[in-house]
Coordinates of C-alpha atoms in Angstrom, one line a residue:
X1 CA 38.0 51.9 134.2
X2 CA 39.5 48.6 133.0
X3 CA 42.9 48.0 131.5
X4 CA 42.9 47.0 127.8
X5 CA 44.2 43.1 127.5
X6 CA 44.5 43.1 124.0
X7 CA 47.7 44.0 122.7
X8 CA 47.7 47.9 121.7
X9 CA 49.6 48.8 118.8
X10 CA 52.5 51.4 119.4
X11 CA 52.7 54.8 117.5
X12 CA 54.0 53.7 114.3
X13 CA 55.7 57.2 113.9
X14 CA 58.1 56.6 117.1
X15 CA 61.0 56.2 114.9
X16 CA 60.3 59.1 112.6
X17 CA 60.0 61.5 115.6
X18 CA 63.2 60.3 117.6
X19 CA 65.0 60.3 114.2
X20 CA 63.9 64.0 113.7
X21 CA 65.2 64.7 117.5
X22 CA 68.5 62.9 116.7
X23 CA 69.0 64.9 113.8
X24 CA 68.0 68.2 115.2
X25 CA 70.3 67.6 118.0
X26 CA 73.1 66.8 115.8
X27 CA 72.5 69.7 113.8
X28 CA 72.7 71.9 117.0
X29 CA 76.1 70.7 117.8
X30 CA 77.4 70.9 114.3
X31 CA 76.2 74.7 114.1
X32 CA 77.8 75.9 117.1
X33 CA 81.0 74.3 115.9
X34 CA 80.8 76.4 113.1
X35 CA 79.7 79.2 115.0
X36 CA 82.5 79.0 117.6
X37 CA 84.9 79.1 114.8
X38 CA 83.5 82.2 113.7
X39 CA 84.0 83.9 116.9
X40 CA 80.8 83.0 119.0
X41 CA 81.7 83.4 122.5
X42 CA 82.1 80.8 124.8
X43 CA 79.6 81.8 127.5
X44 CA 76.6 81.9 124.8
X45 CA 78.1 78.3 123.6
X46 CA 77.7 77.2 127.0
X47 CA 74.2 78.5 127.4
X48 CA 73.0 77.0 124.1
X49 CA 74.5 73.5 124.1
X50 CA 73.1 73.4 128.0
X51 CA 69.9 74.9 127.9
X52 CA 68.5 74.2 124.4
X53 CA 68.2 70.4 124.8
X54 CA 66.6 70.9 128.4
X55 CA 63.8 72.9 126.3
X56 CA 63.6 70.2 123.9
X57 CA 62.6 67.9 126.8
X58 CA 60.1 69.9 128.5
X59 CA 58.6 70.6 125.0
X60 CA 58.2 66.5 124.4
X61 CA 56.8 66.3 128.0
X62 CA 54.2 68.9 127.2
X63 CA 53.3 67.4 123.7
X64 CA 52.4 64.3 125.4
X65 CA 50.4 65.5 128.2
X66 CA 47.4 63.2 129.3
X67 CA 44.7 63.1 131.3
X68 CA 43.9 59.7 131.0
X69 CA 44.7 57.6 134.2
X70 CA 46.3 54.4 132.2
X71 CA 48.6 56.6 130.4
X72 CA 49.5 58.9 133.4
X73 CA 50.7 56.0 135.3
X74 CA 51.6 53.3 132.9
X75 CA 52.0 55.2 129.4
X76 CA 48.9 53.1 128.5
X77 CA 50.8 49.9 128.1
X78 CA 51.9 50.9 124.8
X79 CA 55.8 51.0 125.0
X80 CA 57.6 49.2 122.5
X81 CA 60.4 47.1 123.6
X82 CA 63.2 49.3 122.2
X83 CA 62.0 52.4 123.7
X84 CA 61.1 50.9 127.2
X85 CA 65.1 49.5 127.0
X86 CA 66.3 53.2 126.9
X87 CA 64.3 54.1 129.9
X88 CA 65.1 51.3 131.7
X89 CA 68.9 52.1 131.0
X90 CA 68.4 55.8 132.2
X91 CA 66.8 54.7 135.6
X92 CA 69.8 52.1 136.1
X93 CA 72.8 54.4 134.7
X94 CA 71.7 58.1 136.2
X95 CA 73.7 61.0 136.1
X96 CA 75.6 60.3 139.5
X97 CA 76.3 57.1 138.4
X98 CA 77.6 58.1 134.7
X99 CA 80.1 60.7 136.3
X100 CA 80.7 58.9 139.6
X101 CA 81.6 55.7 137.6
X102 CA 83.7 57.7 135.1
X103 CA 85.6 59.2 138.2
X104 CA 86.0 55.9 140.1
X105 CA 87.7 54.2 137.0
X106 CA 89.9 57.2 136.5
X107 CA 91.3 57.4 140.3
X108 CA 90.9 53.5 141.2
X109 CA 90.9 51.7 137.6
X110 CA 89.5 48.3 137.6
X111 CA 89.0 48.3 140.9
X112 CA 85.6 50.4 140.2
X113 CA 84.4 47.5 138.0
X114 CA 81.7 46.1 140.6
X115 CA 79.4 49.1 139.9
X116 CA 79.4 48.3 136.1
X117 CA 79.0 44.5 137.0
X118 CA 76.2 45.1 139.1
X119 CA 74.2 47.2 136.8
X120 CA 74.3 44.6 134.2
X121 CA 74.1 41.5 136.5
X122 CA 70.7 43.6 138.1
X123 CA 69.0 43.5 134.7
X124 CA 69.6 39.7 134.2
X125 CA 68.3 38.8 137.4
X126 CA 65.3 41.2 136.9
X127 CA 64.6 39.2 133.6
X128 CA 64.6 36.1 134.9
X129 CA 63.2 36.1 138.3
X130 CA 60.9 39.3 138.4
X131 CA 59.8 40.7 135.2
X132 CA 57.6 38.5 133.6
X133 CA 55.6 38.1 137.0
X134 CA 55.5 41.9 137.7
X135 CA 54.0 42.3 134.3
X136 CA 51.5 39.8 134.8
X137 CA 50.4 41.6 138.1
X138 CA 50.0 44.6 136.3
X139 CA 50.6 47.1 139.3
X140 CA 51.1 50.5 138.8
X141 CA 53.7 50.6 141.7
X142 CA 55.9 48.1 143.9
X143 CA 53.3 48.8 146.8
X144 CA 50.5 48.2 144.6
X145 CA 52.0 44.6 143.6
X146 CA 52.0 43.6 147.5
X147 CA 48.7 45.2 147.8
X148 CA 47.3 42.8 145.3
X149 CA 49.8 40.1 146.4
X150 CA 48.2 40.0 149.9
X151 CA 44.6 41.7 149.3
X152 CA 46.1 44.2 151.9
X153 CA 45.9 47.9 152.6
X154 CA 48.1 47.9 155.1
X155 CA 50.8 46.0 153.5
X156 CA 50.4 48.8 150.7
X157 CA 50.9 51.7 153.0
X158 CA 54.1 50.0 154.7
X159 CA 55.6 49.4 151.4
X160 CA 54.9 53.0 150.4
X161 CA 56.5 54.3 153.5
X162 CA 59.4 52.1 153.3
X163 CA 59.9 53.0 149.6
X164 CA 60.3 56.7 150.0
X165 CA 64.0 56.8 151.8
X166 CA 65.7 55.2 148.9
X167 CA 64.2 56.8 146.1
X168 CA 64.5 60.3 147.9
X169 CA 68.0 59.3 148.1
X170 CA 68.6 58.9 144.4
X171 CA 66.7 62.0 143.6
X172 CA 68.7 64.3 146.0
X173 CA 72.1 62.9 144.5
X174 CA 70.7 63.7 140.9
X175 CA 69.9 67.1 141.7
X176 CA 73.2 67.5 143.3
X177 CA 75.2 66.5 140.3
X178 CA 72.9 68.4 138.2
X179 CA 73.3 71.5 140.1
X180 CA 77.3 70.8 140.2
X181 CA 77.5 70.4 136.4
X182 CA 75.3 73.1 135.4
X183 CA 76.9 75.6 137.5
X184 CA 80.3 75.1 135.7
X185 CA 78.6 76.4 132.4
X186 CA 76.1 78.7 133.4
X187 CA 78.3 80.5 135.9
X188 CA 75.3 81.7 138.1
X189 CA 74.4 81.1 141.6
X190 CA 74.3 77.2 142.0
X191 CA 71.0 77.5 144.3
X192 CA 69.2 79.5 141.5
X193 CA 70.6 77.0 138.8
X194 CA 69.1 74.3 141.0
X195 CA 65.6 76.1 141.3
X196 CA 65.4 76.7 137.7
X197 CA 66.4 73.1 136.9
X198 CA 63.7 71.6 139.4
X199 CA 61.1 73.8 137.6
X200 CA 61.9 72.5 134.2
X201 CA 62.1 68.9 135.5
X202 CA 58.6 69.2 137.1
X203 CA 57.5 70.7 134.0
X204 CA 58.7 68.0 131.6
X205 CA 57.0 65.2 133.8
X206 CA 54.1 66.7 135.8
X207 CA 51.4 66.9 132.7
X208 CA 52.0 63.7 131.3
X209 CA 53.3 61.4 134.1
X210 CA 54.7 58.0 132.9
X211 CA 53.7 58.7 129.4
X212 CA 55.9 61.9 129.3
X213 CA 58.7 60.5 131.3
X214 CA 59.1 57.5 128.7
X215 CA 59.3 59.8 125.8
X216 CA 61.7 62.2 127.6
X217 CA 64.1 59.6 128.8
X218 CA 64.1 57.9 125.5
X219 CA 65.5 61.4 124.1
X220 CA 67.6 61.9 127.1
X221 CA 69.4 58.5 126.8
X222 CA 69.7 59.0 123.1
X223 CA 71.7 62.4 124.0
X224 CA 73.8 60.4 126.6
X225 CA 75.0 57.9 124.2
X226 CA 75.9 60.2 121.4
X227 CA 77.5 62.9 123.8
X228 CA 79.9 60.6 125.1
X229 CA 80.8 58.8 122.1
X230 CA 81.7 61.6 119.7
X231 CA 84.6 62.9 121.9
X232 CA 86.0 59.7 122.8
X233 CA 85.6 58.4 119.1
X234 CA 87.6 61.5 118.0
X235 CA 90.4 60.9 120.5
X236 CA 90.6 57.1 120.0
X237 CA 91.3 58.1 115.9
X238 CA 93.8 60.5 117.2
X239 CA 95.6 58.0 119.5
X240 CA 95.1 54.5 118.1
X241 CA 93.8 55.4 114.6
X242 CA 90.8 53.3 115.3
X243 CA 87.4 54.5 115.8
X244 CA 86.2 51.7 118.3
X245 CA 87.5 53.2 121.7
X246 CA 85.7 50.2 123.7
X247 CA 88.0 47.7 121.9
X248 CA 91.2 49.7 121.3
X249 CA 91.9 51.4 124.8
X250 CA 93.8 48.5 125.7
X251 CA 96.7 49.4 123.4
X252 CA 97.5 52.5 126.0
X253 CA 97.1 50.6 129.1
X254 CA 100.8 49.3 129.1
X255 CA 102.0 53.1 128.2
X256 CA 99.8 54.3 130.9
X257 CA 101.2 51.9 133.4
X258 CA 104.7 52.9 132.4
X259 CA 103.9 56.7 132.8
X260 CA 102.1 56.2 136.1
X261 CA 105.3 54.3 137.3
X262 CA 107.6 57.3 136.3
X263 CA 105.2 59.7 137.8
X264 CA 105.0 58.2 141.1
X265 CA 101.7 56.7 140.8
X266 CA 102.6 53.7 142.8
X267 CA 100.8 50.6 143.6
X268 CA 98.4 50.7 147.1
X269 CA 97.8 48.4 149.6
X270 CA 94.1 47.1 150.4
X271 CA 92.0 49.4 152.2
X272 CA 88.4 49.3 153.3
X273 CA 85.7 50.2 150.6
X274 CA 84.9 53.8 152.0
X275 CA 88.7 54.6 151.8
X276 CA 89.1 52.9 148.5
X277 CA 86.4 55.0 146.6
X278 CA 87.6 58.5 145.8
X279 CA 85.5 61.4 147.4
X280 CA 83.8 64.4 145.7
X281 CA 86.6 67.0 146.6
X282 CA 89.8 67.4 144.9
X283 CA 92.1 64.4 145.2
X284 CA 95.4 63.6 143.7
X285 CA 96.1 60.4 141.7
X286 CA 97.7 57.7 143.6
X287 CA 96.6 54.3 142.3
X288 CA 97.4 52.5 139.1
X289 CA 94.8 52.2 136.2
X290 CA 95.3 48.6 135.0
X291 CA 95.6 46.6 138.1
X292 CA 92.4 44.7 139.9
X293 CA 91.9 44.0 143.4
X294 CA 95.0 46.0 144.4
X295 CA 93.3 48.6 146.6
X296 CA 89.7 47.0 147.0
X297 CA 89.8 43.6 148.6
X298 CA 88.1 40.6 147.2
X299 CA 85.3 40.6 149.8
X300 CA 84.2 44.3 149.5
X301 CA 84.5 43.6 145.5
X302 CA 81.9 41.0 145.5
X303 CA 79.7 43.0 148.2
X304 CA 79.6 46.0 145.9
X305 CA 78.7 44.0 143.0
X306 CA 76.1 42.0 144.9
X307 CA 74.8 45.4 146.3
X308 CA 74.4 47.0 142.7
X309 CA 73.0 43.8 141.3
X310 CA 70.2 43.2 143.8
X311 CA 69.5 46.8 144.2
X312 CA 69.1 47.3 140.6
X313 CA 66.9 44.4 140.0
X314 CA 64.4 45.8 142.5
X315 CA 64.9 49.4 142.2
X316 CA 61.7 50.8 142.7
X317 CA 61.6 53.0 139.9
X318 CA 62.0 50.0 137.7
X319 CA 59.2 48.2 138.7
X320 CA 56.5 50.3 137.2
X321 CA 58.1 49.9 133.5
X322 CA 57.3 46.3 133.8
X323 CA 53.8 47.2 133.3
X324 CA 54.4 49.9 130.4
X325 CA 54.9 47.4 127.6
X326 CA 52.1 45.5 125.7
X327 CA 53.1 41.9 126.5
X328 CA 55.5 39.6 128.5
X329 CA 57.6 38.8 125.9
X330 CA 57.7 42.8 125.2
X331 CA 59.2 43.2 128.8
X332 CA 61.7 40.5 128.2
X333 CA 63.0 42.3 125.2
X334 CA 62.7 45.5 126.7
X335 CA 65.6 44.2 129.6
X336 CA 67.3 43.0 126.8
X337 CA 67.7 46.0 124.9
X338 CA 68.4 47.7 128.1
X339 CA 71.3 45.3 128.7
X340 CA 72.5 46.3 125.3
X341 CA 72.3 50.0 126.1
X342 CA 73.9 49.8 129.7
X343 CA 76.6 47.4 128.3
X344 CA 77.3 50.1 125.8
X345 CA 77.8 52.6 128.7
X346 CA 79.5 49.8 130.7
X347 CA 82.1 49.3 127.9
X348 CA 82.7 53.1 127.2
X349 CA 83.1 54.4 130.6
X350 CA 86.4 52.5 131.3
X351 CA 87.6 53.6 127.8
X352 CA 86.7 57.2 128.5
X353 CA 88.6 57.0 131.9
X354 CA 91.6 55.2 130.5
X355 CA 92.0 57.8 127.8
X356 CA 91.6 60.9 129.9
X357 CA 94.2 59.2 132.6
X358 CA 96.5 58.6 129.5
X359 CA 96.4 62.3 128.4
X360 CA 96.7 63.6 131.9
X361 CA 99.8 61.4 132.8
X362 CA 101.4 62.7 129.2
X363 CA 100.5 66.3 129.8
X364 CA 100.0 67.2 133.5
X365 CA 101.7 64.8 135.8
X366 CA 105.3 65.4 136.9
X367 CA 105.4 68.5 134.9
X368 CA 106.9 71.6 136.5
X369 CA 104.2 74.3 137.0
X370 CA 106.0 76.8 134.6
X371 CA 105.6 74.0 131.7
X372 CA 101.7 72.8 132.2
X373 CA 100.2 73.2 128.7
X374 CA 97.4 75.7 128.1
X375 CA 94.8 72.9 128.7
X376 CA 95.7 72.5 132.4
X377 CA 95.1 76.3 132.7
X378 CA 91.6 76.2 131.0
X379 CA 90.8 73.0 133.2
X380 CA 92.0 75.0 136.0
X381 CA 89.9 78.2 135.0
X382 CA 86.6 75.9 134.9
X383 CA 87.1 74.3 138.0
X384 CA 87.6 71.0 136.9
X385 CA 91.0 70.6 138.8
X386 CA 93.3 72.4 141.2
X387 CA 97.0 72.9 140.3
X388 CA 99.7 74.4 143.0
X389 CA 103.4 74.0 142.9
X390 CA 104.8 71.9 145.3
X391 CA 108.2 74.1 145.9
X392 CA 109.0 77.6 146.7
X393 CA 110.1 77.7 143.5
X394 CA 107.2 77.3 140.7
X395 CA 109.8 77.2 138.1
X396 CA 111.5 74.3 139.5
X397 CA 108.9 72.3 141.3
X398 CA 106.7 69.8 139.9
X399 CA 102.9 71.1 140.1
X400 CA 100.6 69.1 142.4
X401 CA 97.4 68.5 140.5
X402 CA 94.3 67.5 142.2
X403 CA 91.2 66.2 140.1
X404 CA 87.5 66.3 140.8
X405 CA 85.9 62.6 140.5
X406 CA 82.5 64.0 139.2
X407 CA 84.1 66.3 136.6
X408 CA 86.9 63.8 135.1
X409 CA 84.3 63.1 132.3
X410 CA 84.4 66.9 131.3
X411 CA 88.2 66.9 130.7
X412 CA 88.9 64.8 128.0
X413 CA 88.0 67.4 124.9
X414 CA 89.8 70.1 127.0
X415 CA 93.0 67.6 127.1
X416 CA 92.9 67.4 123.4
X417 CA 92.4 70.7 122.7
X418 CA 89.0 70.1 121.1
X419 CA 86.2 72.8 120.4
X420 CA 84.6 74.1 123.4
X421 CA 81.2 72.9 122.3
X422 CA 82.4 69.4 122.9
X423 CA 83.0 70.2 126.4
X424 CA 79.4 71.4 126.6
X425 CA 78.3 68.3 124.7
X426 CA 79.7 66.0 127.6
X427 CA 77.9 68.5 130.1
X428 CA 74.5 68.1 128.0
X429 CA 74.8 64.3 128.5
X430 CA 75.4 64.6 132.3
X431 CA 72.6 66.5 132.6
X432 CA 70.2 64.6 130.1
X433 CA 71.1 61.4 132.4
X434 CA 70.4 63.3 135.6
X435 CA 67.1 64.7 134.0
X436 CA 66.1 61.1 133.1
X437 CA 66.9 59.4 136.2
X438 CA 65.3 62.4 138.6
X439 CA 62.4 62.5 136.2
X440 CA 61.9 58.6 137.0
X441 CA 62.4 59.1 140.6
X442 CA 60.2 62.1 140.9
X443 CA 57.1 60.2 138.9
X444 CA 57.8 57.0 141.1
X445 CA 57.3 59.0 144.3
X446 CA 54.2 61.0 142.9
X447 CA 52.7 57.9 141.5
X448 CA 52.9 56.3 145.0
X449 CA 51.2 59.2 146.8
X450 CA 48.4 58.9 144.1
X451 CA 48.1 55.3 144.0
X452 CA 49.0 54.0 147.5
X453 CA 48.5 56.7 150.0
X454 CA 45.2 58.4 148.3
X455 CA 43.7 55.9 146.2
X456 CA 43.0 52.9 148.6
X457 CA 41.3 55.3 151.0
X458 CA 39.1 57.1 148.2
X459 CA 38.1 54.7 145.7
X460 CA 35.0 56.6 144.5
X461 CA 37.3 59.8 143.9
X462 CA 37.4 60.6 140.0
X463 CA 40.1 59.8 137.5
X464 CA 40.6 63.7 137.3
X465 CA 41.0 63.9 141.2
X466 CA 43.6 61.1 141.3
X467 CA 45.7 62.9 138.7
X468 CA 45.4 66.0 140.7
X469 CA 46.7 64.3 143.8
X470 CA 49.5 62.6 141.6
X471 CA 50.5 66.3 140.3
X472 CA 50.2 68.1 143.7
X473 CA 52.5 65.4 145.3
X474 CA 55.0 65.7 142.3
X475 CA 55.3 69.4 143.2
X476 CA 55.7 68.6 147.0
X477 CA 58.5 66.1 146.3
X478 CA 60.6 68.2 143.9
X479 CA 60.3 71.1 146.8
X480 CA 61.2 68.8 149.6
X481 CA 64.3 67.3 147.3
X482 CA 65.5 70.8 146.4
X483 CA 65.5 71.6 150.1
X484 CA 67.3 68.4 151.1
X485 CA 69.9 69.2 148.3
X486 CA 70.4 72.8 149.5
X487 CA 70.5 72.4 153.2
X488 CA 72.6 68.9 153.5
X489 CA 76.1 67.8 152.6
X490 CA 76.9 64.7 151.1
X491 CA 79.0 63.0 148.4
X492 CA 76.5 62.0 145.7
X493 CA 78.2 58.7 144.5
X494 CA 78.1 57.5 148.2
X495 CA 74.7 58.1 148.5
X496 CA 73.8 56.4 145.3
X497 CA 75.3 53.4 146.6
X498 CA 73.8 53.7 150.0
X499 CA 70.3 54.1 147.8
X500 CA 71.2 50.8 145.9
X501 CA 71.9 49.3 149.4
X502 CA 68.8 49.9 150.9
X503 CA 66.8 48.9 148.1
X504 CA 68.2 45.7 148.0
X505 CA 67.9 45.2 151.9
X506 CA 64.5 46.1 152.0
X507 CA 62.7 44.8 149.1
X508 CA 64.6 42.1 147.4
X509 CA 64.0 38.9 149.6
X510 CA 60.3 39.9 150.2
X511 CA 59.6 40.4 146.4
X512 CA 61.3 37.4 145.4
X513 CA 59.4 35.1 148.1
X514 CA 56.3 37.1 147.3
X515 CA 56.7 35.7 143.7
X516 CA 58.0 32.3 144.2
X517 CA 56.6 31.3 147.6
X518 CA 53.0 30.8 148.3
X519 CA 53.7 30.5 151.9
X520 CA 54.8 34.2 152.5
X521 CA 52.2 36.2 154.4
X522 CA 51.4 39.7 154.6
X523 CA 52.9 39.7 158.1
X524 CA 56.1 38.2 156.9
X525 CA 56.5 40.7 153.9
X526 CA 56.2 43.5 156.3
X527 CA 58.5 41.9 158.8
X528 CA 61.1 41.2 156.0
X529 CA 61.0 45.0 154.5
X530 CA 61.0 46.4 158.1
X531 CA 63.9 44.5 159.3
X532 CA 65.8 44.8 156.1
X533 CA 65.2 48.7 156.0
X534 CA 66.4 49.1 159.8
X535 CA 69.3 46.7 159.7
X536 CA 70.6 48.6 156.6
X537 CA 69.9 52.1 157.9
X538 CA 71.2 51.3 161.2
X539 CA 74.8 50.4 160.1
X540 CA 74.6 53.6 157.7
X541 CA 73.8 56.0 160.8
X542 CA 75.1 54.1 164.1
X543 CA 78.4 52.4 162.5
X544 CA 79.7 54.7 159.9
X545 CA 83.2 53.3 158.7
X546 CA 82.9 50.2 160.8
X547 CA 82.7 47.0 158.9
X548 CA 80.3 44.3 160.7
X549 CA 80.8 40.7 160.0
X550 CA 83.2 42.0 157.3
X551 CA 80.6 44.0 155.4
X552 CA 81.4 47.8 155.0
X553 CA 78.4 50.3 155.9
X554 CA 78.2 51.5 152.1
X555 CA 77.1 47.9 151.1
X556 CA 75.1 47.0 154.4
X557 CA 72.5 46.0 152.3
X558 CA 74.5 42.6 152.0
X559 CA 73.4 42.2 156.1
X560 CA 69.8 43.4 155.0
X561 CA 69.1 41.1 152.6
X562 CA 69.7 37.9 154.6
X563 CA 68.1 39.2 157.8
X564 CA 65.0 40.3 155.7
X565 CA 65.0 37.0 154.3
X566 CA 64.9 35.2 157.7
X567 CA 62.5 37.7 159.2
X568 CA 60.2 37.1 156.1
X569 CA 60.1 33.4 156.5
X570 CA 59.9 33.6 160.4
X571 CA 57.0 36.0 160.2
X572 CA 55.3 33.7 157.7
X573 CA 55.6 30.9 159.9
X574 CA 54.4 32.5 162.9
X575 CA 51.1 34.0 161.4
X576 CA 48.0 32.6 159.9
X577 CA 48.3 30.7 156.6
X578 CA 47.5 32.5 153.4
X579 CA 43.8 32.5 152.2
X580 CA 42.8 30.7 149.2
X581 CA 42.1 34.0 147.2
X582 CA 45.8 34.9 148.1
X583 CA 46.9 31.5 147.0
X584 CA 44.9 31.8 143.6
X585 CA 46.7 35.2 142.9
X586 CA 50.0 33.4 143.3
X587 CA 49.1 30.8 140.9
X588 CA 47.8 33.4 138.6
X589 CA 51.1 35.5 138.5
X590 CA 53.0 32.1 137.8
X591 CA 51.5 31.8 134.5
X592 CA 52.8 35.4 132.8
X593 CA 50.6 35.1 129.7
X594 CA 47.0 36.1 129.5
X595 CA 45.2 39.1 131.0
X596 CA 46.9 40.8 134.1
X597 CA 45.8 40.4 137.8
X598 CA 45.1 44.0 138.0
X599 CA 42.9 44.2 135.0
X600 CA 41.0 41.1 136.3
X601 CA 40.6 42.7 139.4
X602 CA 39.5 46.0 138.0
X603 CA 36.8 44.4 135.8
X604 CA 35.4 42.7 138.7
X605 CA 35.3 45.8 140.9
X606 CA 33.5 47.4 138.0
X607 CA 30.7 44.6 138.8
X608 CA 31.0 45.0 142.7
X609 CA 32.7 41.8 142.9
X610 CA 36.0 43.0 144.2
X611 CA 37.6 45.9 145.5
X612 CA 39.6 48.3 143.0
X613 CA 43.1 47.3 143.2

């Protein structure tokens, strides 16, 4: 078995295939709008707009199934930059991020910017410091990178163990969001919906691995982009007469500020990060939209930005994507495309939240309960908000309205009396983002089981056995994630932030040093990762709600990163110097072009001159 070191020609019909998919999805939406006007029941519309796209994703995953190791673990290194960029974007944004960030902008306005800034900055950091060198290594997983870098099985296994917590946290957060959104439209038992969702998610990726994941993520992120754009553009035309909501929503900010002041949404004082971020329960509006650093302090603003930036740069689901493209230049272009797509989302989400809050301030805030429009009643029936009168006489008292952070994105079509299909369209976007991110996390963990726990100790196992282990591992992971989702209570946005924080604290410093410092040893890398994870996790669990050295527990990775760096350097200083073979590998990855290190070692292993990587 060897990796092809020549540049493999991508499928020339990819554009045609995704063009057909996009046209089919658009046709489905148009058809459902027509059928709704003809009297089709909303319950059936909900089922069709939510279920049919998921069936499409599963069909794509089954169609591209494979039994080839390179295809299963790194998509055969045939993914063009545009499509790899779509997949990278899906990993970064995720369903929890998409809905959570929209809700944060709705509740705390521009104080939610650190999340968006961190996503974009993380991609830039990855492009400059990591991507070319990870591609040169050619490893299937993050533990595989450290294994080749230090020629060490111990380092591989330790890294694999440390990788599980942040990825599993991300996966559980996605499943929670997916269950919540799907329950609104399918009106069935949430746990049963989650069971079906987990089954469909597993079917989508289990037979094709990274290959199936790549093409389904592309389709899913196309759905995300289209589905959030259509209602927003329609609202923008109605309100501003311009079809560019990302650029035109500034015209309503002043009006929104005046309405907020009239309706008692007063400026807030600076609070700790954990108190500023809205929770996942029903919450009333109490912070203006258009003022930055009003409720969130400058220190927390910077820390949250760095948390997402460093976490996104070393996110374990992103590392294998560096090995799926034909060349180093393709990796750089992939991240360029990802920056464009994520940038589009980052520009769209504030506009989405601003138009939603503008409509809420216009129609719902400060309105007597008896005068609330029909849209408010529909939102209440759907469970997207809670309405209660604040006086003994509902006809005279203004209504108290509480909103759910993760459902804010679903409110805009209702507030503007759009067809019900467009509400389902936002739901389809949310579930597409959930499945794209959850699929990436699921495949990452399954590949770690096959490549980092099983393969190093069973190097004579056949490729079929290795793929079987990956598929069985995938089944075990989805069952474990389902149980964690149903048996524990948590806020998915806070869990998302903690996962990025853990990733940053655990992996950023050792990974940077592994590429840029020849003196890093196996012991130093392990010390850095263990200390980073321990410090970050301890602040989550031992001192929740208590800032240490000014660092909020949610951004504990900002303590983990420097301590991890010191531990890695200190551990390297007290351990034996790297061998000549290790130094040769460091020099090799410093020259991004040419044959990957993984391919070279695989070729030598076939001749009995090296162990299989």
